[in-house]
Amino acid sequence: MTEKTFSIIKPDAVEGNFIGKIVGRFEEEGLKIAAMEMRHLARHEAEGFYAEHKARPFFGELCDFMTRSPVVLMVLEGKDAIAKNRKIMGATNPANADAGTIRKLFSKSVGENSVHGSDSPEAAAREIAYFFRGISVYSKK
């Protein structure tokens, strides 16, 4: 079975013209792009996507950031896609990220950390469904 995960190339990476380099990293590591869309998120989309953080003090700033310019929404597919994506992205804080990871290479700060990736099968299913209806987390391959 092939696993799917959800990924976002965030506004800072889009503004920095790193889309191709980031997608290339995923592909070099054996992940395939199962779905992709570039779009400018509406405020209600960002608020809905990050609803679990609504009570946190950074919620408003996070939604401002995610709506300031376009993002690239993706479904990545491959063996152990969730864990593989998390490893490729690196630690949330780029100062703590391993050399060669996306966040070490392209992120400005913990708040502008270039990419998002699902952290569990449940999160992947929820996040994929939020932006890409009809795509399931697992497929036979």
PDB file of C-alpha atoms in Angstrom, residues 8 10 43 45-66 86 92 103 110-111 113 115-119 123 126-127:
ATOM      1  CA  ILE A   8       1.991  23.124   1.862  1.00  0.00           C
ATOM      2  CA  LYS A  10       4.113  28.388   2.495  1.00  0.00           C
ATOM      3  CA  ARG A  43      -8.888  34.119   5.500  1.00  0.00           C
ATOM      4  CA  GLU A  45      -9.673  28.812   4.675  1.00  0.00           C
ATOM      5  CA  ALA A  46      -6.592  29.542   6.781  1.00  0.00           C
ATOM      6  CA  GLU A  47      -8.690  29.881   9.939  1.00  0.00           C
ATOM      7  CA  GLY A  48     -10.485  26.605   9.216  1.00  0.00           C
ATOM      8  CA  PHE A  49      -7.294  24.731   8.399  1.00  0.00           C
ATOM      9  CA  TYR A  50      -5.566  25.922  11.577  1.00  0.00           C
ATOM     10  CA  ALA A  51      -8.692  25.781  13.783  1.00  0.00           C
ATOM     11  CA  GLU A  52      -6.942  23.530  16.340  1.00  0.00           C
ATOM     12  CA  HIS A  53      -4.667  26.498  17.128  1.00  0.00           C
ATOM     13  CA  LYS A  54      -7.480  29.055  17.510  1.00  0.00           C
ATOM     14  CA  ALA A  55      -6.896  29.578  21.262  1.00  0.00           C
ATOM     15  CA  ARG A  56      -3.143  30.019  20.877  1.00  0.00           C
ATOM     16  CA  PRO A  57      -1.656  33.516  20.885  1.00  0.00           C
ATOM     17  CA  PHE A  58      -0.016  33.071  17.458  1.00  0.00           C
ATOM     18  CA  PHE A  59      -3.266  32.124  15.641  1.00  0.00           C
ATOM     19  CA  GLY A  60      -3.960  35.553  14.144  1.00  0.00           C
ATOM     20  CA  GLU A  61      -0.365  36.025  13.048  1.00  0.00           C
ATOM     21  CA  LEU A  62      -0.333  32.536  11.511  1.00  0.00           C
ATOM     22  CA  CYS A  63      -3.494  33.242   9.511  1.00  0.00           C
ATOM     23  CA  ASP A  64      -2.108  36.632   8.398  1.00  0.00           C
ATOM     24  CA  PHE A  65       1.054  34.894   7.191  1.00  0.00           C
ATOM     25  CA  MET A  66      -0.772  32.087   5.375  1.00  0.00           C
ATOM     26  CA  ARG A  86       8.635  15.072   7.941  1.00  0.00           C
ATOM     27  CA  THR A  92       9.953  23.251  12.796  1.00  0.00           C
ATOM     28  CA  ARG A 103      13.612  24.231   6.558  1.00  0.00           C
ATOM     29  CA  VAL A 110      10.061  29.308  13.240  1.00  0.00           C
ATOM     30  CA  GLY A 111       7.107  31.458  12.105  1.00  0.00           C
ATOM     31  CA  ASN A 113       9.337  27.945   8.072  1.00  0.00           C
ATOM     32  CA  VAL A 115       6.599  24.144   4.509  1.00  0.00           C
ATOM     33  CA  HIS A 116       3.868  22.286   6.343  1.00  0.00           C
ATOM     34  CA  GLY A 117       3.450  18.528   6.442  1.00  0.00           C
ATOM     35  CA  SER A 118       0.923  16.235   8.095  1.00  0.00           C
ATOM     36  CA  ASP A 119       2.198  14.636  11.295  1.00  0.00           C
ATOM     37  CA  ALA A 123      -3.979  14.551  10.201  1.00  0.00           C
ATOM     38  CA  ARG A 126      -8.193  15.486   7.502  1.00  0.00           C
ATOM     39  CA  GLU A 127      -5.852  17.902   5.742  1.00  0.00           C
TER      40      GLU A 127
END
